[in-house]
């Protein structure tokens, strides 16, 4: 074994203090295998050592939560299934940021593969994939290549494995020039009596390796994901895994077939840190020990060492604990699906991880220090006030005025953050499985629960520019936005998963972003009865590479899941009928006739039209969010809403235009709104548009609970136009054809250039 030098310790991402803890845990010097295992298990990616103390403050329980954080994915009760069964939704979101920057196709593809395994490991058949993508400036020399590779990787893996990609979001900002974000989410459905967990129990029970063979790809992937980038980031390409979606499809079917029997005691995906994390987590969760014979690990390359086998992140692999005597039956299933199967160890009562190789013990580590007793840091963080002083976000100051509302609208519809994402979603198979009711392009995707009238509604969202300007309000808004998206299709929001993307936690200003975003998220989840059941933390997302930015914007991406009782009643954003009215639902504080007070701070209008990033983000009133969302769901259920869309990026005029383009019907807007351009482009929170043929009933119901339902305009024609004025001078008249051309032009022109 190699001598452990200071250079080797540093190369494994361990500080001198952490190495001293290794010495204390072992009572001796580690060998290289043991050092490698400590390094990946104590990485940020696996141990959450800088965030665990704050994650524990988040709300994770509700009567419908079956399993919260700590397992492969979260589990919620979604009620009755066909034939008397009880169903559960199982879901999670994870990051594959660093690998996707280094090798965009494989990085994104294996991100999809990994999150699929987290879900079907627990007994669920995956029914939907989503993603949340952040890229840098479109004119950055590397960005087009990154966008093309990431989108192709997501589509290439998801399409081949046969799980529909139904939704997501994509943003652009220069802060992501040197460190893009690729967050993948999967939702699955399982019978509640067939949910599988990871705790290895039963002394002497066999430990089985299934799936693909182990190779040298992905070694140190978890460690690489726990460090920032520099000019030599491309040299980390060998740490990026290579995926095979066809093998993953076989693995899904083989696992689900075995899960239909009573053979499995525990099961765990080999994700970050591969065989190391899966075996440690299984033994730790079962309060047991584990012994593995490395000679029996299926390898696809000659001469692989125990160090390489334990740290490899080769894809499409699982670890299982079986009941004694079930090995032959299980092996027959996996051989039928042309997958590897090997009994490589057994559960012990030692509380240690022991590895043998060629008749010798090459690793003997107590499990406590590896997992439960891993380093835990309460890192210094600026107060919110001190953070804002550090961030130096300019005050909004005097609000600029729009000189040409139509030109502003065209510019917004063509900007990278609002332009049509059709170029992206057309590369994804959204219909495989034949249960997709609504796909990308609306507020939330809707996927039927097979054999029932009910459906899941799913959405991902976050507004990083809000989180940078005020992390607390930004954290609240990220949760509230998915709550609105799900409510806007008529579903009841039930729970969220998250992917918390931040820069270097050793910087107090970055730690302030983490602490305050999580505080805002926690307050929102409690107020909305919308618990967090799973998630992922991705830190050190910053780059010192030439041409890159420094830290990313704080990006706590949220993935929400809700339930529709009747998918046939789900609302869409598309205008339906000429002559119907478009109502703006709000808290009643933003109506024409009052002083114009639309919130332009941190708005896209301010950035894209006025070329300023300034002001505080809009505040989020959580009590109002809950009340108005419940109201929206009630009028959808009662058939009073022909179309619904929440108002978010770009403000009311952009939201109304999106509805018009989706339905290919124009809109005649009340003059009062044209008189208040702040209201057209302000991004005030907690607002929805509703198309209705029964204005009086909706208004009466809204007013009865303290909400406003104000007529924004009348649907019809083929333009976004101001209603007739006494002076006959129209200040807004933009044809839908011009708006559609603007919306389609960004991706089309960029990719064809």
Coordinates of C-alpha atoms in Angstrom, one line a residue, residues 208-637:
X208 CA -25.8 -9.0 -3.8
X209 CA -24.4 -6.8 -6.6
X210 CA -26.7 -6.4 -9.7
X211 CA -26.7 -4.5 -12.9
X212 CA -23.6 -3.4 -15.0
X213 CA -20.0 -4.3 -14.4
X214 CA -17.7 -1.9 -12.5
X215 CA -15.2 0.2 -14.5
X216 CA -12.8 3.0 -13.9
X217 CA -15.3 5.8 -14.9
X218 CA -16.5 8.2 -12.3
X219 CA -13.7 7.5 -9.7
X220 CA -13.6 10.5 -7.3
X221 CA -16.8 11.8 -8.8
X222 CA -18.2 12.7 -5.3
X223 CA -15.0 14.4 -4.4
X224 CA -14.9 16.4 -7.6
X225 CA -18.5 17.5 -7.0
X226 CA -17.4 18.9 -3.7
X227 CA -14.8 21.3 -5.0
X228 CA -14.9 24.4 -7.2
X229 CA -13.5 24.7 -10.7
X230 CA -10.3 26.1 -12.0
X231 CA -8.5 26.4 -15.4
X232 CA -7.7 22.6 -15.3
X233 CA -11.3 21.5 -14.9
X234 CA -11.3 19.7 -18.3
X235 CA -8.6 17.3 -16.8
X236 CA -11.4 16.0 -14.5
X237 CA -13.2 14.4 -17.5
X238 CA -12.3 10.9 -16.3
X239 CA -14.3 11.5 -13.2
X240 CA -17.5 11.8 -15.3
X241 CA -19.5 8.6 -15.5
X242 CA -20.7 7.0 -18.8
X243 CA -24.4 6.0 -18.9
X244 CA -26.3 3.3 -20.8
X245 CA -30.0 3.9 -20.7
X246 CA -30.8 0.5 -22.3
X247 CA -29.2 -1.3 -19.4
X248 CA -31.0 1.0 -17.0
X249 CA -34.3 0.0 -18.6
X250 CA -33.4 -3.7 -18.1
X251 CA -32.4 -2.9 -14.5
X252 CA -35.8 -1.2 -13.8
X253 CA -37.7 -4.2 -15.1
X254 CA -35.5 -6.8 -13.3
X255 CA -35.7 -4.9 -10.0
X256 CA -39.5 -4.5 -10.2
X257 CA -39.9 -8.2 -11.1
X258 CA -37.8 -9.2 -8.0
X259 CA -39.7 -6.7 -5.9
X260 CA -42.9 -8.5 -6.7
X261 CA -41.6 -11.4 -4.7
X262 CA -40.6 -11.5 -1.0
X263 CA -36.9 -11.9 -1.6
X264 CA -35.6 -8.4 -0.8
X265 CA -34.6 -7.2 2.7
X266 CA -33.0 -4.0 1.6
X267 CA -31.9 -2.3 -1.6
X268 CA -29.7 0.7 -2.4
X269 CA -28.7 2.5 -5.6
X270 CA -24.9 2.8 -6.3
X271 CA -24.9 6.6 -6.8
X272 CA -22.3 9.1 -5.7
X273 CA -19.3 7.2 -4.2
X274 CA -20.7 4.0 -5.8
X275 CA -20.2 0.8 -3.9
X276 CA -18.8 2.7 -0.9
X277 CA -21.8 4.9 -0.2
X278 CA -24.4 2.2 -1.0
X279 CA -22.8 -0.4 1.4
X280 CA -22.1 2.2 4.2
X281 CA -25.6 3.6 4.0
X282 CA -27.2 0.2 4.0
X283 CA -25.2 -1.0 7.0
X284 CA -25.6 2.2 8.9
X285 CA -29.3 2.4 8.4
X286 CA -29.6 -1.2 9.6
X287 CA -27.3 -0.6 12.6
X288 CA -25.3 -3.6 11.4
X289 CA -21.9 -4.3 9.8
X290 CA -20.9 -5.5 6.4
X291 CA -18.2 -7.7 4.9
X292 CA -17.5 -7.6 1.1
X293 CA -15.2 -9.9 -0.9
X294 CA -13.8 -7.6 -3.6
X295 CA -12.7 -10.6 -5.7
X296 CA -16.4 -11.2 -6.5
X297 CA -17.2 -7.7 -7.7
X298 CA -18.0 -7.9 -11.4
X299 CA -15.4 -5.8 -13.2
X300 CA -15.2 -4.8 -16.9
X301 CA -11.6 -3.8 -16.8
X302 CA -8.5 -5.9 -16.0
X303 CA -6.5 -5.5 -12.8
X304 CA -8.9 -3.2 -10.9
X305 CA -7.9 -2.6 -7.3
X306 CA -10.2 -2.5 -4.3
X307 CA -9.6 1.3 -4.2
X308 CA -10.9 1.6 -7.8
X309 CA -13.8 -0.8 -7.2
X310 CA -15.0 1.0 -4.1
X311 CA -14.8 4.6 -5.5
X312 CA -15.9 3.9 -9.1
X313 CA -19.2 5.5 -10.0
X314 CA -20.0 3.3 -13.0
X315 CA -23.7 3.6 -13.8
X316 CA -26.6 1.2 -13.7
X317 CA -25.6 -0.7 -10.6
X318 CA -27.5 -1.7 -7.4
X319 CA -26.8 -3.4 -4.1
X320 CA -29.3 -5.6 -2.3
X321 CA -29.6 -7.6 0.8
X322 CA -31.6 -10.8 0.1
X323 CA -33.4 -13.3 2.4
X324 CA -31.3 -16.5 2.7
X325 CA -32.1 -19.1 0.1
X326 CA -33.5 -16.5 -2.4
X327 CA -30.2 -16.1 -4.3
X328 CA -30.9 -18.6 -7.1
X329 CA -34.4 -17.2 -7.8
X330 CA -33.0 -13.6 -7.9
X331 CA -30.1 -14.6 -10.1
X332 CA -32.4 -16.2 -12.6
X333 CA -34.4 -13.0 -12.9
X334 CA -31.3 -10.8 -13.5
X335 CA -29.7 -13.3 -15.9
X336 CA -33.0 -13.3 -17.8
X337 CA -32.7 -9.5 -18.2
X338 CA -29.0 -10.0 -19.3
X339 CA -27.6 -8.3 -16.2
X340 CA -24.7 -9.1 -13.9
X341 CA -25.6 -10.8 -10.6
X342 CA -23.0 -11.7 -7.9
X343 CA -23.2 -12.5 -4.1
X344 CA -20.3 -10.3 -2.9
X345 CA -20.7 -10.3 0.9
X346 CA -23.0 -10.6 3.9
X347 CA -24.4 -8.6 6.8
X348 CA -22.5 -8.9 10.0
X349 CA -22.9 -7.7 13.6
X350 CA -19.5 -6.0 13.9
X351 CA -20.5 -2.4 13.1
X352 CA -17.6 -2.3 10.8
X353 CA -17.1 -2.2 7.0
X354 CA -14.6 -5.0 6.2
X355 CA -13.2 -5.6 2.7
X356 CA -11.1 -8.6 1.6
X357 CA -9.1 -9.0 -1.5
X358 CA -7.0 -12.0 -2.6
X359 CA -7.3 -13.5 0.9
X360 CA -6.3 -10.4 2.8
X361 CA -8.2 -7.7 4.7
X362 CA -7.7 -4.5 2.9
X363 CA -10.1 -2.3 4.8
X364 CA -11.6 -2.4 8.3
X365 CA -13.4 0.8 9.3
X366 CA -16.0 1.4 12.1
X367 CA -19.2 2.6 10.4
X368 CA -20.1 5.2 12.9
X369 CA -17.4 7.7 12.0
X370 CA -18.1 7.1 8.3
X371 CA -21.7 8.1 8.4
X372 CA -23.5 9.3 11.5
X373 CA -20.4 10.8 13.1
X374 CA -19.1 12.4 9.9
X375 CA -17.8 16.0 10.3
X376 CA -20.5 18.6 11.0
X377 CA -19.7 22.2 10.6
X378 CA -21.7 25.3 11.8
X379 CA -19.8 27.6 9.4
X380 CA -19.8 31.4 10.0
X381 CA -22.5 33.2 8.2
X382 CA -23.3 36.9 7.7
X383 CA -26.5 38.2 9.2
X384 CA -29.1 39.0 6.6
X385 CA -28.5 42.7 7.0
X386 CA -24.7 42.3 6.7
X387 CA -25.2 40.0 3.6
X388 CA -27.3 42.7 1.9
X389 CA -24.5 45.2 2.6
X390 CA -22.0 42.8 1.1
X391 CA -24.2 42.1 -2.0
X392 CA -24.4 45.8 -2.8
X393 CA -27.6 45.4 -4.9
X394 CA -28.4 48.9 -6.1
X395 CA -31.6 50.4 -4.8
X396 CA -34.4 50.7 -7.3
X397 CA -34.4 54.5 -7.0
X398 CA -36.6 56.4 -9.4
X399 CA -38.7 53.9 -11.4
X400 CA -38.1 54.3 -15.1
X401 CA -41.1 54.6 -17.4
X402 CA -42.0 52.5 -20.4
X403 CA -41.9 54.7 -23.6
X404 CA -43.2 51.9 -25.9
X405 CA -45.1 49.1 -24.2
X406 CA -45.4 47.0 -27.4
X407 CA -41.7 47.2 -28.1
X408 CA -40.9 46.3 -24.4
X409 CA -43.2 43.2 -24.7
X410 CA -41.6 42.0 -27.9
X411 CA -38.1 42.4 -26.3
X412 CA -39.2 40.5 -23.2
X413 CA -40.8 37.7 -25.2
X414 CA -37.5 37.3 -27.2
X415 CA -35.1 37.4 -24.2
X416 CA -33.4 34.1 -23.1
X417 CA -35.3 33.8 -19.9
X418 CA -38.8 34.1 -21.5
X419 CA -38.4 32.8 -25.0
X420 CA -40.1 29.6 -26.0
X421 CA -38.4 26.5 -24.8
X422 CA -39.9 24.5 -27.7
X423 CA -36.4 23.8 -29.1
X424 CA -35.6 22.0 -25.8
X425 CA -38.8 20.1 -25.1
X426 CA -39.2 18.8 -28.6
X427 CA -36.1 16.8 -28.0
X428 CA -37.8 15.0 -25.1
X429 CA -40.3 12.2 -25.4
X430 CA -43.1 13.5 -23.3
X431 CA -45.8 11.0 -24.3
X432 CA -44.1 7.6 -23.7
X433 CA -46.3 5.6 -21.3
X434 CA -49.5 7.3 -22.7
X435 CA -50.3 8.9 -19.4
X436 CA -49.1 12.5 -19.9
X437 CA -52.1 14.9 -19.8
X438 CA -50.1 18.2 -19.8
X439 CA -46.4 18.5 -20.7
X440 CA -43.9 21.4 -20.9
X441 CA -45.3 24.8 -21.7
X442 CA -47.9 25.2 -19.0
X443 CA -47.7 25.9 -15.2
X444 CA -47.3 22.3 -14.2
X445 CA -47.1 18.9 -15.9
X446 CA -50.0 16.5 -15.3
X447 CA -49.5 12.7 -15.5
X448 CA -52.4 10.3 -15.0
X449 CA -52.4 7.6 -12.3
X450 CA -53.0 4.6 -14.5
X451 CA -56.4 2.9 -13.8
X452 CA -57.8 5.9 -11.9
X453 CA -59.3 9.3 -12.7
X454 CA -56.6 11.0 -10.6
X455 CA -53.3 12.5 -11.7
X456 CA -50.1 13.9 -10.3
X457 CA -49.2 17.5 -11.0
X458 CA -45.4 18.3 -10.9
X459 CA -43.4 21.4 -11.3
X460 CA -39.8 22.7 -10.8
X461 CA -39.1 26.4 -10.0
X462 CA -36.7 28.9 -8.5
X463 CA -35.9 32.6 -9.1
X464 CA -32.1 32.9 -8.4
X465 CA -32.0 36.7 -8.9
X466 CA -34.5 37.1 -6.1
X467 CA -32.4 34.7 -3.9
X468 CA -29.3 36.8 -4.5
X469 CA -30.9 40.1 -3.7
X470 CA -32.7 38.7 -0.6
X471 CA -32.1 35.1 0.2
X472 CA -34.9 34.9 2.8
X473 CA -37.6 36.2 0.4
X474 CA -36.1 34.2 -2.5
X475 CA -36.3 31.0 -0.5
X476 CA -40.0 31.7 0.3
X477 CA -40.7 32.6 -3.3
X478 CA -39.2 29.4 -4.7
X479 CA -41.5 27.3 -2.6
X480 CA -44.5 29.5 -3.2
X481 CA -44.0 29.5 -7.0
X482 CA -44.3 25.7 -7.3
X483 CA -47.3 25.8 -5.0
X484 CA -48.9 28.3 -7.4
X485 CA -47.9 26.3 -10.5
X486 CA -49.5 23.1 -9.1
X487 CA -52.6 25.0 -7.9
X488 CA -53.0 26.6 -11.3
X489 CA -53.7 23.3 -13.0
X490 CA -56.3 22.5 -10.2
X491 CA -54.1 20.1 -8.1
X492 CA -53.6 20.2 -4.4
X493 CA -49.9 20.7 -3.6
X494 CA -48.7 17.9 -1.2
X495 CA -44.9 18.0 -0.8
X496 CA -41.6 19.1 -2.3
X497 CA -38.1 17.9 -3.0
X498 CA -35.3 20.3 -3.5
X499 CA -31.8 20.7 -5.0
X500 CA -29.9 23.3 -3.1
X501 CA -27.2 24.8 -5.3
X502 CA -24.8 27.2 -3.8
X503 CA -21.1 28.3 -4.0
X504 CA -18.3 27.9 -1.4
X505 CA -19.8 27.5 2.1
X506 CA -16.5 28.5 3.7
X507 CA -17.3 32.1 2.6
X508 CA -19.6 33.7 5.2
X509 CA -21.6 35.6 2.6
X510 CA -22.3 32.3 0.8
X511 CA -23.2 30.6 4.1
X512 CA -25.6 33.5 4.6
X513 CA -27.3 32.6 1.3
X514 CA -27.7 29.0 2.4
X515 CA -29.0 29.8 5.9
X516 CA -31.5 32.5 4.8
X517 CA -32.8 30.6 1.7
X518 CA -33.4 27.6 3.9
X519 CA -35.1 29.8 6.6
X520 CA -37.4 31.2 3.9
X521 CA -38.1 27.8 2.5
X522 CA -38.9 26.4 5.9
X523 CA -41.3 29.3 6.7
X524 CA -43.1 28.8 3.4
X525 CA -43.4 25.1 3.7
X526 CA -44.9 25.4 7.2
X527 CA -47.3 28.2 6.2
X528 CA -48.5 26.2 3.1
X529 CA -48.5 22.8 4.7
X530 CA -46.1 21.7 2.0
X531 CA -43.4 19.5 3.6
X532 CA -39.9 18.7 2.2
X533 CA -39.6 14.9 1.8
X534 CA -36.3 14.6 -0.1
X535 CA -33.5 16.6 -1.6
X536 CA -29.9 17.2 -2.4
X537 CA -27.2 19.8 -1.6
X538 CA -24.7 20.8 -4.2
X539 CA -22.0 23.2 -2.9
X540 CA -18.8 24.7 -4.3
X541 CA -20.6 25.8 -7.5
X542 CA -18.1 28.4 -8.5
X543 CA -15.3 28.7 -11.0
X544 CA -11.9 30.3 -11.2
X545 CA -11.6 29.2 -14.8
X546 CA -10.7 31.8 -17.4
X547 CA -13.9 33.5 -18.7
X548 CA -16.0 32.0 -15.9
X549 CA -17.8 34.0 -13.2
X550 CA -17.1 33.4 -9.6
X551 CA -20.0 32.2 -7.5
X552 CA -23.3 31.1 -9.0
X553 CA -26.4 32.9 -7.9
X554 CA -28.0 31.0 -4.9
X555 CA -30.3 28.5 -6.6
X556 CA -32.5 26.4 -4.2
X557 CA -34.4 24.6 -6.9
X558 CA -37.8 23.3 -5.8
X559 CA -39.7 20.3 -7.2
X560 CA -43.3 20.2 -6.2
X561 CA -45.8 17.4 -6.4
X562 CA -49.6 17.7 -6.1
X563 CA -52.7 15.5 -6.6
X564 CA -55.7 16.1 -9.0
X565 CA -58.8 14.2 -8.2
X566 CA -60.0 14.2 -11.8
X567 CA -57.4 14.8 -14.5
X568 CA -60.2 15.7 -17.0
X569 CA -60.8 18.9 -15.0
X570 CA -57.2 20.1 -15.1
X571 CA -56.8 23.7 -16.2
X572 CA -54.4 24.8 -18.9
X573 CA -52.9 28.2 -19.7
X574 CA -54.3 28.5 -23.3
X575 CA -57.1 30.9 -24.0
X576 CA -60.3 29.0 -25.0
X577 CA -63.2 31.2 -26.2
X578 CA -63.5 34.5 -27.9
X579 CA -65.6 36.9 -25.8
X580 CA -64.6 35.4 -22.5
X581 CA -63.1 37.8 -19.9
X582 CA -59.6 37.6 -18.5
X583 CA -59.6 38.3 -14.7
X584 CA -56.6 39.1 -12.6
X585 CA -56.9 37.6 -9.2
X586 CA -54.9 39.4 -6.5
X587 CA -55.0 40.6 -2.9
X588 CA -56.8 43.7 -4.1
X589 CA -53.8 46.1 -3.6
X590 CA -52.8 46.5 -7.3
X591 CA -55.9 47.7 -9.0
X592 CA -56.2 50.5 -11.5
X593 CA -57.8 53.5 -9.8
X594 CA -55.2 53.2 -7.0
X595 CA -51.7 54.5 -7.2
X596 CA -49.7 52.4 -9.6
X597 CA -47.5 50.2 -7.4
X598 CA -46.3 47.2 -9.5
X599 CA -43.1 45.8 -8.1
X600 CA -40.3 46.3 -10.6
X601 CA -37.4 45.5 -8.3
X602 CA -35.4 42.5 -9.7
X603 CA -37.9 42.2 -12.5
X604 CA -37.0 41.0 -16.0
X605 CA -38.4 44.2 -17.4
X606 CA -35.9 46.2 -15.4
X607 CA -33.0 43.9 -16.5
X608 CA -33.9 43.4 -20.1
X609 CA -35.4 46.8 -21.0
X610 CA -33.9 49.2 -18.6
X611 CA -30.6 47.3 -18.4
X612 CA -30.5 47.4 -14.6
X613 CA -30.4 44.7 -11.9
X614 CA -31.6 46.6 -8.9
X615 CA -34.0 46.8 -6.0
X616 CA -35.4 44.3 -3.6
X617 CA -37.3 41.3 -4.9
X618 CA -41.1 41.2 -4.4
X619 CA -42.3 40.2 -1.0
X620 CA -44.2 36.9 -0.5
X621 CA -47.3 37.0 1.7
X622 CA -47.7 33.3 2.6
X623 CA -51.1 33.7 4.2
X624 CA -52.3 35.2 1.0
X625 CA -50.6 32.6 -1.2
X626 CA -52.5 29.9 0.6
X627 CA -55.9 31.6 0.5
X628 CA -55.7 32.6 -3.2
X629 CA -54.4 29.1 -4.3
X630 CA -57.3 27.4 -2.5
X631 CA -59.7 29.8 -4.2
X632 CA -58.1 29.0 -7.7
X633 CA -58.4 25.3 -7.1
X634 CA -62.1 25.7 -6.0
X635 CA -63.1 27.6 -9.2
X636 CA -61.3 25.1 -11.4
X637 CA -63.1 22.2 -9.7

